[in-house]
Short mmCIF file of C-alpha atoms in Angstrom, two decimals:
data_model
loop_
_atom_site.label_atom_id
_atom_site.label_comp_id
_atom_site.label_asym_id
_atom_site.label_seq_id
_atom_site.Cartn_x
_atom_site.Cartn_y
_atom_site.Cartn_z
CA MET A 30 -0.28 -15.14 -11.31
CA LYS A 31 0.23 -12.67 -8.48
CA ALA A 32 0.34 -8.91 -8.82
CA ARG A 33 0.59 -5.93 -6.51
CA VAL A 34 -1.07 -2.59 -7.18
CA ILE A 35 0.06 0.47 -5.23
CA VAL A 36 -2.27 3.46 -5.25
CA THR A 37 -0.91 6.77 -3.93
CA LEU A 38 -2.24 10.31 -3.79
CA LYS A 39 -0.96 12.63 -6.48
CA THR A 40 1.47 15.37 -5.46
CA GLY A 41 -0.41 18.40 -4.18
CA VAL A 42 -3.49 16.48 -3.07
CA LEU A 43 -4.09 17.05 0.65
CA ASP A 44 -3.71 13.97 2.84
CA PRO A 45 -5.30 14.65 6.26
CA GLN A 46 -4.90 10.99 7.25
CA GLY A 47 -1.17 11.16 6.58
CA GLN A 48 -0.94 14.40 8.55
CA ALA A 49 -2.74 12.80 11.49
CA ILE A 50 -0.28 9.89 11.45
CA GLU A 51 2.61 12.37 11.29
CA GLY A 52 1.22 14.14 14.37
CA SER A 53 0.75 10.85 16.22
CA LEU A 54 4.32 9.76 15.45
CA GLU A 55 5.59 13.06 16.86
CA GLY A 56 3.41 12.57 19.91
CA LEU A 57 4.96 9.14 20.42
CA GLY A 58 8.41 10.72 20.45
CA PHE A 59 9.51 9.99 16.88
CA SER A 60 11.23 13.19 15.86
CA GLY A 61 12.55 13.83 12.39
CA VAL A 62 9.45 12.71 10.49
CA GLN A 63 9.04 15.35 7.80
CA SER A 64 6.02 13.96 6.00
CA VAL A 65 3.71 10.95 5.87
CA ARG A 66 1.45 10.15 2.92
CA GLN A 67 -0.89 7.20 3.09
CA GLY A 68 -1.87 5.04 0.15
CA LYS A 69 -3.39 1.65 -0.61
CA VAL A 70 -2.05 -1.72 -1.69
CA PHE A 71 -4.00 -4.41 -3.50
CA ASP A 72 -2.55 -7.90 -3.74
CA LEU A 73 -4.29 -9.71 -6.58
CA GLU A 74 -4.29 -13.33 -7.66
CA LEU A 75 -5.30 -13.87 -11.26
CA SER A 76 -5.90 -16.97 -13.30
CA ALA A 77 -4.19 -15.32 -16.30
CA THR A 78 -0.78 -16.72 -17.19
CA ASP A 79 0.57 -14.11 -19.61
CA PRO A 80 2.20 -11.27 -17.62
CA VAL A 81 1.77 -8.67 -20.38
CA SER A 82 -1.96 -9.18 -20.85
CA ALA A 83 -2.41 -9.53 -17.07
CA LYS A 84 -0.77 -6.14 -16.56
CA THR A 85 -3.04 -4.54 -19.16
CA GLU A 86 -6.08 -6.11 -17.49
CA ILE A 87 -5.01 -4.84 -14.06
CA GLU A 88 -4.46 -1.35 -15.45
CA ARG A 89 -8.05 -1.42 -16.68
CA MET A 90 -9.15 -2.49 -13.16
CA CYS A 91 -7.27 0.50 -11.74
CA GLU A 92 -8.90 2.92 -14.17
CA LYS A 93 -12.37 1.53 -13.45
CA LEU A 94 -12.34 0.69 -9.74
CA LEU A 95 -9.10 0.49 -7.79
CA ALA A 96 -7.89 4.07 -8.20
CA ASN A 97 -9.53 7.47 -8.51
CA THR A 98 -7.33 8.74 -11.31
CA VAL A 99 -8.36 12.36 -10.70
CA ILE A 100 -6.43 12.42 -7.44
CA GLU A 101 -4.48 9.15 -7.36
CA ASN A 102 -1.61 7.49 -9.20
CA TYR A 103 -1.26 3.74 -9.48
CA ALA A 104 1.62 1.37 -10.15
CA VAL A 105 1.17 -2.26 -11.20
CA GLU A 106 3.85 -4.82 -10.43
CA ILE A 107 3.61 -8.42 -11.62
CA ILE A 108 5.13 -10.62 -8.92
CA GLY A 109 4.91 -13.92 -10.77
CA MET B 4 15.56 10.19 3.27
CA LYS B 5 12.49 8.58 1.80
CA ALA B 6 11.03 5.25 2.84
CA ARG B 7 8.00 3.17 2.00
CA VAL B 8 6.19 0.94 4.48
CA ILE B 9 3.79 -1.70 3.21
CA VAL B 10 1.34 -3.17 5.73
CA THR B 11 -0.58 -6.28 4.71
CA LEU B 12 -2.94 -8.63 6.51
CA LYS B 13 -1.40 -11.88 7.71
CA THR B 14 -2.38 -15.07 5.93
CA GLY B 15 -5.60 -16.45 7.32
CA VAL B 16 -6.94 -13.11 8.53
CA LEU B 17 -10.31 -12.40 6.91
CA ASP B 18 -10.36 -9.42 4.54
CA PRO B 19 -13.99 -8.42 3.86
CA GLN B 20 -12.85 -5.26 2.06
CA GLY B 21 -10.74 -7.31 -0.32
CA GLN B 22 -13.66 -9.69 -0.87
CA ALA B 23 -15.95 -6.76 -1.67
CA ILE B 24 -13.47 -5.46 -4.24
CA GLU B 25 -13.20 -8.97 -5.73
CA GLY B 26 -16.99 -9.05 -6.07
CA SER B 27 -17.07 -5.59 -7.65
CA LEU B 28 -14.38 -6.53 -10.16
CA GLU B 29 -16.41 -9.58 -11.15
CA GLY B 30 -19.49 -7.39 -11.45
CA LEU B 31 -17.58 -5.07 -13.77
CA GLY B 32 -16.78 -8.01 -16.03
CA PHE B 33 -13.25 -8.79 -14.92
CA SER B 34 -13.19 -12.56 -14.82
CA GLY B 35 -10.26 -14.59 -13.59
CA VAL B 36 -9.68 -12.65 -10.37
CA GLN B 37 -9.03 -15.36 -7.79
CA SER B 38 -8.39 -13.20 -4.75
CA VAL B 39 -7.91 -9.60 -3.66
CA ARG B 40 -6.31 -8.59 -0.37
CA GLN B 41 -6.11 -4.94 0.59
CA GLY B 42 -3.31 -3.35 2.56
CA LYS B 43 -1.84 0.05 3.35
CA VAL B 44 1.16 2.02 2.16
CA PHE B 45 2.93 4.77 4.06
CA ASP B 46 5.40 6.99 2.25
CA LEU B 47 7.62 8.64 4.83
CA GLU B 48 10.14 11.43 4.59
CA LEU B 49 12.66 11.49 7.39
CA SER B 50 15.40 13.91 8.32
CA ALA B 51 17.69 10.96 9.22
CA THR B 52 20.55 10.34 6.81
CA ASP B 53 21.77 6.90 7.89
CA PRO B 54 19.68 4.21 6.14
CA VAL B 55 20.38 1.54 8.75
CA SER B 56 19.28 3.59 11.75
CA ALA B 57 16.37 5.03 9.72
CA LYS B 58 15.13 1.50 9.02
CA THR B 59 15.35 0.56 12.70
CA GLU B 60 13.45 3.73 13.63
CA ILE B 61 10.72 3.00 11.07
CA GLU B 62 10.39 -0.57 12.34
CA ARG B 63 9.75 0.89 15.79
CA MET B 64 7.08 3.16 14.25
CA CYS B 65 5.45 0.09 12.70
CA GLU B 66 5.43 -1.80 16.00
CA LYS B 67 3.97 1.19 17.87
CA LEU B 68 1.55 2.78 15.41
CA LEU B 69 1.60 1.92 11.73
CA ALA B 70 0.79 -1.79 11.92
CA ASN B 71 -1.30 -3.97 14.19
CA THR B 72 1.23 -6.77 14.52
CA VAL B 73 -1.39 -9.22 15.81
CA ILE B 74 -3.04 -9.37 12.40
CA GLU B 75 -0.69 -7.48 10.06
CA ASN B 76 2.78 -7.86 8.59
CA TYR B 77 4.90 -4.91 7.57
CA ALA B 78 7.80 -4.40 5.20
CA VAL B 79 10.11 -1.37 5.26
CA GLU B 80 11.91 -0.25 2.15
CA ILE B 81 14.40 2.61 2.16
CA ILE B 82 14.06 4.43 -1.15
CA GLY B 83 16.92 6.91 -0.67
#
């Protein structure tokens, strides 16, 4: 079973990396970029076959390792 | 207009960071993880209002800065 986890910074948390990218895009001539926020993606392959229990398991992985839940949100999507 | 760009490593490109995460998950007791591949997400806010031209513009940003197209794929999603 495949799953995708998307980890993004919570609203209000400063994102200097995103700001640097925003500045670089402007420098390259891309106008009209109002904000850039960078996050992480994890593409997982699991041996589990039940999507419900797989999702619960992945949420536990996020809480323990994949995301810093103080400053980050995560979203789990089972791809199939 | 908001858009999300997902940048992932092409198939066959080694991902030591993903392998390290896989090892850590195993160490934490999560069995059944067959593979982990890490990628990047960019959440953009643009002043453009036309979704078609915005997507073209973002694809140019990917080619120039956001993705290394030798080893990475990118997907652009207009959120609205």
